[in-house]
């Protein structure tokens, strides 16, 4: 088995609206949007919902659920597009997009 070099992208985005500080969309509604977005581009992904917290620029600190998306070898412009679309959909101040290099093997 030979390991292949791949690029992994992750997007982390809180689910609380930046004005109301509460979830305005259900996880099912968010997943419907995500699946359609990725199906349209035929990009593989995995998703999980995490518990976390965020301090807004106005210093308000809130606990919230976070959407975590993982993509391996996606096009970087696609990753930025999906991040921007989710930022608008969920009305967020900021999102995190990370990029790392991996070595993977398919078995």
CSV table of N, CA and C in Angstrom, one decimal:
chain,number,residue,atom,x,y,z
A,1,UNK,N,0.8,-1.2,0.0
A,1,UNK,CA,0.0,0.0,0.0
A,1,UNK,C,0.9,1.2,0.0
A,2,UNK,N,0.5,2.1,-0.9
A,2,UNK,CA,1.3,3.4,-1.0
A,2,UNK,C,0.4,4.5,-0.5
A,3,UNK,N,1.0,5.4,0.3
A,3,UNK,CA,0.4,6.6,0.8
A,3,UNK,C,0.4,7.6,-0.3
A,4,UNK,N,-0.7,8.3,-0.4
A,4,UNK,CA,-0.8,9.4,-1.4
A,4,UNK,C,-0.9,10.7,-0.7
A,5,UNK,N,-0.3,11.8,-1.3
A,5,UNK,CA,-0.3,13.1,-0.7
A,5,UNK,C,-1.6,13.8,-1.1
A,6,UNK,N,-2.3,14.3,-0.1
A,6,UNK,CA,-3.6,14.9,-0.4
A,6,UNK,C,-3.7,16.2,0.5
A,7,UNK,N,-4.6,17.1,0.1
A,7,UNK,CA,-4.9,18.3,0.8
A,7,UNK,C,-6.2,18.2,1.5
A,8,UNK,N,-6.2,18.5,2.8
A,8,UNK,CA,-7.5,18.4,3.6
A,8,UNK,C,-7.9,19.8,3.9
A,9,UNK,N,-9.2,20.1,3.7
A,9,UNK,CA,-9.8,21.4,4.1
A,9,UNK,C,-10.8,21.1,5.1
A,10,UNK,N,-10.9,22.0,6.1
A,10,UNK,CA,-11.9,21.9,7.1
A,10,UNK,C,-12.6,23.3,7.2
A,11,UNK,N,-13.9,23.3,7.4
A,11,UNK,CA,-14.6,24.5,7.7
A,11,UNK,C,-15.3,24.3,9.0
A,12,UNK,N,-15.2,25.3,9.9
A,12,UNK,CA,-15.9,25.3,11.2
A,12,UNK,C,-16.7,26.6,11.2
A,13,UNK,N,-18.0,26.4,11.5
A,13,UNK,CA,-18.9,27.5,11.5
A,13,UNK,C,-20.0,27.4,12.6
A,14,UNK,N,-20.1,28.4,13.4
A,14,UNK,CA,-21.1,28.3,14.5
A,14,UNK,C,-22.5,28.4,13.9
A,15,UNK,N,-23.5,27.8,14.6
A,15,UNK,CA,-24.8,27.8,14.1
A,15,UNK,C,-25.7,28.9,14.7
A,16,UNK,N,-25.2,29.7,15.7
A,16,UNK,CA,-26.0,30.8,16.2
A,16,UNK,C,-25.9,32.0,15.3
A,17,UNK,N,-27.0,32.6,15.0
A,17,UNK,CA,-27.1,33.8,14.2
A,17,UNK,C,-26.4,34.9,15.0
A,18,UNK,N,-25.6,35.8,14.3
A,18,UNK,CA,-24.8,36.8,15.0
A,18,UNK,C,-25.7,37.9,15.6
A,19,UNK,N,-26.9,38.1,15.2
A,19,UNK,CA,-27.8,39.1,15.8
A,19,UNK,C,-28.6,38.5,16.9
A,20,UNK,N,-29.2,37.4,16.7
A,20,UNK,CA,-30.1,36.8,17.7
A,20,UNK,C,-29.4,35.9,18.7
A,21,UNK,N,-28.2,35.5,18.4
A,21,UNK,CA,-27.4,34.6,19.3
A,21,UNK,C,-28.1,33.3,19.5
A,22,UNK,N,-29.0,32.8,18.6
A,22,UNK,CA,-29.6,31.5,18.6
A,22,UNK,C,-29.7,30.9,17.3
A,23,UNK,N,-29.9,29.6,17.2
A,23,UNK,CA,-30.0,28.9,15.9
A,23,UNK,C,-31.3,29.3,15.2
A,24,UNK,N,-31.2,29.8,14.0
A,24,UNK,CA,-32.3,30.2,13.2
A,24,UNK,C,-32.7,29.1,12.3
A,25,UNK,N,-31.8,28.2,12.0
A,25,UNK,CA,-32.1,27.0,11.1
A,25,UNK,C,-31.8,25.7,11.9
A,26,UNK,N,-32.6,24.7,11.5
A,26,UNK,CA,-32.4,23.4,12.1
A,26,UNK,C,-31.2,22.7,11.5
A,27,UNK,N,-30.6,21.7,12.2
A,27,UNK,CA,-29.5,20.9,11.6
A,27,UNK,C,-30.0,20.3,10.3
A,28,UNK,N,-31.3,19.8,10.2
A,28,UNK,CA,-31.8,19.2,9.0
A,28,UNK,C,-31.8,20.2,7.8
A,29,UNK,N,-32.2,21.4,8.1
A,29,UNK,CA,-32.2,22.5,7.1
A,29,UNK,C,-30.8,22.8,6.6
A,30,UNK,N,-29.9,22.8,7.5
A,30,UNK,CA,-28.5,23.1,7.1
A,30,UNK,C,-27.9,21.9,6.3
A,31,UNK,N,-28.2,20.7,6.7
A,31,UNK,CA,-27.7,19.5,6.0
A,31,UNK,C,-28.3,19.5,4.6
A,32,UNK,N,-29.6,19.8,4.4
A,32,UNK,CA,-30.2,19.9,3.1
A,32,UNK,C,-29.4,20.8,2.2
A,33,UNK,N,-29.1,22.0,2.7
A,33,UNK,CA,-28.3,23.0,1.9
A,33,UNK,C,-26.9,22.4,1.6
A,34,UNK,N,-26.2,21.9,2.6
A,34,UNK,CA,-24.9,21.3,2.4
A,34,UNK,C,-24.9,20.2,1.3
A,35,UNK,N,-25.8,19.3,1.5
A,35,UNK,CA,-25.8,18.1,0.6
A,35,UNK,C,-26.1,18.6,-0.9
A,36,UNK,N,-27.0,19.5,-1.1
A,36,UNK,CA,-27.3,20.1,-2.4
A,36,UNK,C,-26.1,20.8,-3.0
A,37,UNK,N,-25.4,21.6,-2.2
A,37,UNK,CA,-24.2,22.3,-2.6
A,37,UNK,C,-23.2,21.4,-3.1
A,38,UNK,N,-22.9,20.3,-2.3
A,38,UNK,CA,-21.8,19.4,-2.6
A,38,UNK,C,-22.2,18.4,-3.8
A,39,UNK,N,-23.5,18.0,-3.8
A,39,UNK,CA,-23.9,17.2,-4.9
A,39,UNK,C,-23.8,17.9,-6.3
A,40,UNK,N,-24.2,19.2,-6.3
A,40,UNK,CA,-24.1,20.0,-7.5
A,40,UNK,C,-22.7,20.0,-8.1
A,41,UNK,N,-21.7,20.1,-7.2
A,41,UNK,CA,-20.3,20.1,-7.6
A,41,UNK,C,-19.6,18.8,-7.6
A,42,UNK,N,-20.3,17.7,-7.1
A,42,UNK,CA,-19.8,16.4,-7.1
A,42,UNK,C,-18.5,16.3,-6.2
A,43,UNK,N,-18.6,16.9,-5.1
A,43,UNK,CA,-17.4,17.0,-4.1
A,43,UNK,C,-17.8,16.1,-2.9
A,44,UNK,N,-16.9,15.2,-2.6
A,44,UNK,CA,-17.1,14.4,-1.4
A,44,UNK,C,-16.8,15.2,-0.1
A,45,UNK,N,-17.5,14.8,1.0
A,45,UNK,CA,-17.3,15.5,2.2
A,45,UNK,C,-17.7,14.7,3.4
A,46,UNK,N,-17.4,15.1,4.6
A,46,UNK,CA,-17.9,14.5,5.8
A,46,UNK,C,-18.3,15.7,6.6
A,47,UNK,N,-19.3,15.5,7.5
A,47,UNK,CA,-19.8,16.6,8.3
A,47,UNK,C,-20.1,16.1,9.7
A,48,UNK,N,-19.9,16.9,10.7
A,48,UNK,CA,-20.2,16.6,12.1
A,48,UNK,C,-20.7,17.9,12.7
A,49,UNK,N,-21.4,17.7,13.8
A,49,UNK,CA,-21.9,18.9,14.6
A,49,UNK,C,-21.2,18.7,16.0
A,50,UNK,N,-20.5,19.8,16.4
A,50,UNK,CA,-19.7,19.8,17.6
A,50,UNK,C,-20.3,20.9,18.6
A,51,UNK,N,-19.9,20.7,19.8
A,51,UNK,CA,-20.3,21.8,20.8
A,51,UNK,C,-19.1,22.7,21.0
A,52,UNK,N,-19.3,24.0,21.0
A,52,UNK,CA,-18.2,24.9,21.2
A,52,UNK,C,-18.7,26.2,21.7
A,53,UNK,N,-17.9,27.3,21.6
A,53,UNK,CA,-18.2,28.6,22.1
A,53,UNK,C,-17.5,29.6,21.2
A,54,UNK,N,-18.0,30.8,21.2
A,54,UNK,CA,-17.5,31.9,20.4
A,54,UNK,C,-17.6,33.2,21.1
A,55,UNK,N,-16.6,34.1,21.0
A,55,UNK,CA,-16.7,35.4,21.5
A,55,UNK,C,-16.8,36.4,20.3
A,56,UNK,N,-18.0,37.1,20.2
A,56,UNK,CA,-18.2,38.0,19.1
A,56,UNK,C,-17.4,39.2,19.3
A,57,UNK,N,-17.3,40.0,18.2
A,57,UNK,CA,-16.5,41.2,18.2
A,57,UNK,C,-17.0,42.2,19.3
A,58,UNK,N,-18.3,42.1,19.6
A,58,UNK,CA,-18.9,43.0,20.6
A,58,UNK,C,-18.6,42.5,22.0
A,59,UNK,N,-17.8,41.4,22.2
A,59,UNK,CA,-17.4,40.8,23.4
A,59,UNK,C,-18.4,39.8,24.0
A,60,UNK,N,-19.6,39.7,23.3
A,60,UNK,CA,-20.6,38.7,23.8
A,60,UNK,C,-20.0,37.3,23.6
A,61,UNK,N,-20.1,36.5,24.6
A,61,UNK,CA,-19.5,35.1,24.6
A,61,UNK,C,-20.7,34.2,24.7
A,62,UNK,N,-20.8,33.3,23.7
A,62,UNK,CA,-21.9,32.3,23.7
A,62,UNK,C,-21.5,30.9,23.4
A,63,UNK,N,-22.2,30.0,24.0
A,63,UNK,CA,-22.0,28.5,23.7
A,63,UNK,C,-22.9,28.2,22.5
A,64,UNK,N,-22.4,27.4,21.6
A,64,UNK,CA,-23.2,27.1,20.5
A,64,UNK,C,-22.7,25.8,19.8
A,65,UNK,N,-23.6,25.3,19.0
A,65,UNK,CA,-23.2,24.1,18.2
A,65,UNK,C,-22.4,24.6,17.0
A,66,UNK,N,-21.5,23.8,16.5
A,66,UNK,CA,-20.7,24.2,15.4
A,66,UNK,C,-20.8,23.1,14.3
A,67,UNK,N,-20.9,23.5,13.1
A,67,UNK,CA,-20.8,22.7,11.9
A,67,UNK,C,-19.4,22.5,11.5
A,68,UNK,N,-18.9,21.3,11.4
A,68,UNK,CA,-17.5,21.0,10.9
A,68,UNK,C,-17.6,20.2,9.6
A,69,UNK,N,-17.1,20.7,8.6
A,69,UNK,CA,-17.1,20.1,7.3
A,69,UNK,C,-15.6,19.7,6.9
A,70,UNK,N,-15.4,18.5,6.4
A,70,UNK,CA,-14.1,18.0,6.0
A,70,UNK,C,-14.2,17.6,4.6
A,71,UNK,N,-13.1,18.0,3.8
A,71,UNK,CA,-13.0,17.7,2.4
A,71,UNK,C,-11.6,17.3,2.1
A,72,UNK,N,-11.4,16.3,1.3
A,72,UNK,CA,-10.0,15.9,0.9
A,72,UNK,C,-9.9,16.1,-0.6
A,73,UNK,N,-8.9,16.9,-1.0
A,73,UNK,CA,-8.6,17.2,-2.4
A,73,UNK,C,-9.7,17.9,-3.1
A,74,UNK,N,-10.4,18.7,-2.4
A,74,UNK,CA,-11.4,19.6,-3.1
A,74,UNK,C,-10.7,20.8,-3.7
A,75,UNK,N,-11.3,21.4,-4.6
A,75,UNK,CA,-10.7,22.6,-5.2
A,75,UNK,C,-10.8,23.7,-4.2
A,76,UNK,N,-9.7,24.5,-4.0
A,76,UNK,CA,-9.7,25.5,-3.0
A,76,UNK,C,-10.8,26.6,-3.3
A,77,UNK,N,-11.0,26.9,-4.5
A,77,UNK,CA,-12.0,27.9,-4.8
A,77,UNK,C,-13.4,27.4,-4.4
A,78,UNK,N,-13.7,26.1,-4.6
A,78,UNK,CA,-14.9,25.6,-4.1
A,78,UNK,C,-15.1,25.7,-2.6
A,79,UNK,N,-14.0,25.4,-1.9
A,79,UNK,CA,-14.0,25.4,-0.4
A,79,UNK,C,-14.3,26.9,0.0
A,80,UNK,N,-13.7,27.8,-0.6
A,80,UNK,CA,-14.0,29.2,-0.3
A,80,UNK,C,-15.5,29.6,-0.6
A,81,UNK,N,-16.0,29.1,-1.7
A,81,UNK,CA,-17.4,29.4,-2.1
A,81,UNK,C,-18.4,28.8,-1.1
A,82,UNK,N,-18.1,27.5,-0.7
A,82,UNK,CA,-19.1,26.9,0.2
A,82,UNK,C,-18.9,27.6,1.6
A,83,UNK,N,-17.7,28.0,2.0
A,83,UNK,CA,-17.6,28.7,3.2
A,83,UNK,C,-18.3,30.0,3.2
A,84,UNK,N,-18.2,30.8,2.1
A,84,UNK,CA,-18.9,32.1,2.0
A,84,UNK,C,-20.4,31.9,2.0
A,85,UNK,N,-20.9,30.8,1.3
A,85,UNK,CA,-22.3,30.6,1.2
A,85,UNK,C,-22.9,30.2,2.6
A,86,UNK,N,-22.1,29.4,3.4
A,86,UNK,CA,-22.6,29.0,4.7
A,86,UNK,C,-22.5,30.3,5.7
A,87,UNK,N,-21.5,31.1,5.5
A,87,UNK,CA,-21.4,32.3,6.3
A,87,UNK,C,-22.6,33.2,6.1
A,88,UNK,N,-23.1,33.3,4.9
A,88,UNK,CA,-24.3,34.1,4.6
A,88,UNK,C,-25.5,33.4,5.1
A,89,UNK,N,-25.7,32.1,4.8
A,89,UNK,CA,-26.8,31.4,5.2
A,89,UNK,C,-27.1,31.4,6.7
A,90,UNK,N,-26.0,31.3,7.5
A,90,UNK,CA,-26.1,31.2,8.9
A,90,UNK,C,-25.9,32.5,9.6
A,91,UNK,N,-25.7,33.6,8.8
A,91,UNK,CA,-25.5,35.0,9.3
A,91,UNK,C,-24.4,35.0,10.4
A,92,UNK,N,-23.2,34.7,9.9
A,92,UNK,CA,-22.0,34.6,10.8
A,92,UNK,C,-21.1,35.8,10.7
A,93,UNK,N,-20.4,36.2,11.8
A,93,UNK,CA,-19.3,37.2,11.7
A,93,UNK,C,-18.1,36.6,11.0
A,94,UNK,N,-17.7,35.4,11.4
A,94,UNK,CA,-16.5,34.8,10.9
A,94,UNK,C,-16.8,33.3,10.8
A,95,UNK,N,-15.9,32.7,10.0
A,95,UNK,CA,-15.9,31.2,9.9
A,95,UNK,C,-14.4,30.9,9.9
A,96,UNK,N,-14.1,29.6,10.1
A,96,UNK,CA,-12.7,29.2,10.0
A,96,UNK,C,-12.6,28.2,8.9
A,97,UNK,N,-11.6,28.4,8.0
A,97,UNK,CA,-11.2,27.4,7.0
A,97,UNK,C,-9.8,27.1,7.2
A,98,UNK,N,-9.5,25.8,7.4
A,98,UNK,CA,-8.1,25.4,7.6
A,98,UNK,C,-7.7,24.5,6.4
A,99,UNK,N,-6.4,24.4,6.2
A,99,UNK,CA,-5.9,23.6,5.1
A,99,UNK,C,-4.6,22.9,5.6
A,100,UNK,N,-4.6,21.6,5.4
A,100,UNK,CA,-3.4,20.8,5.9
A,100,UNK,C,-3.1,19.8,4.8
A,101,UNK,N,-1.8,19.4,4.8
A,101,UNK,CA,-1.3,18.3,3.9
A,101,UNK,C,-1.3,17.0,4.7
A,102,UNK,N,-1.8,16.0,4.0
A,102,UNK,CA,-1.9,14.6,4.6
A,102,UNK,C,-1.3,13.6,3.7
A,103,UNK,N,-1.1,12.4,4.2
A,103,UNK,CA,-0.7,11.3,3.5
A,103,UNK,C,-1.8,10.2,3.8
A,104,UNK,N,-2.5,9.7,2.8
A,104,UNK,CA,-3.6,8.8,3.0
A,104,UNK,C,-3.4,7.6,2.1
A,105,UNK,N,-4.1,6.5,2.5
A,105,UNK,CA,-4.1,5.3,1.8
A,105,UNK,C,-5.5,4.8,1.7
A,106,UNK,N,-6.0,4.4,0.6
A,106,UNK,CA,-7.3,3.8,0.4
A,106,UNK,C,-7.2,2.3,0.5
A,107,UNK,N,-7.9,1.7,1.5
A,107,UNK,CA,-7.9,0.2,1.6
A,107,UNK,C,-9.2,-0.4,1.5
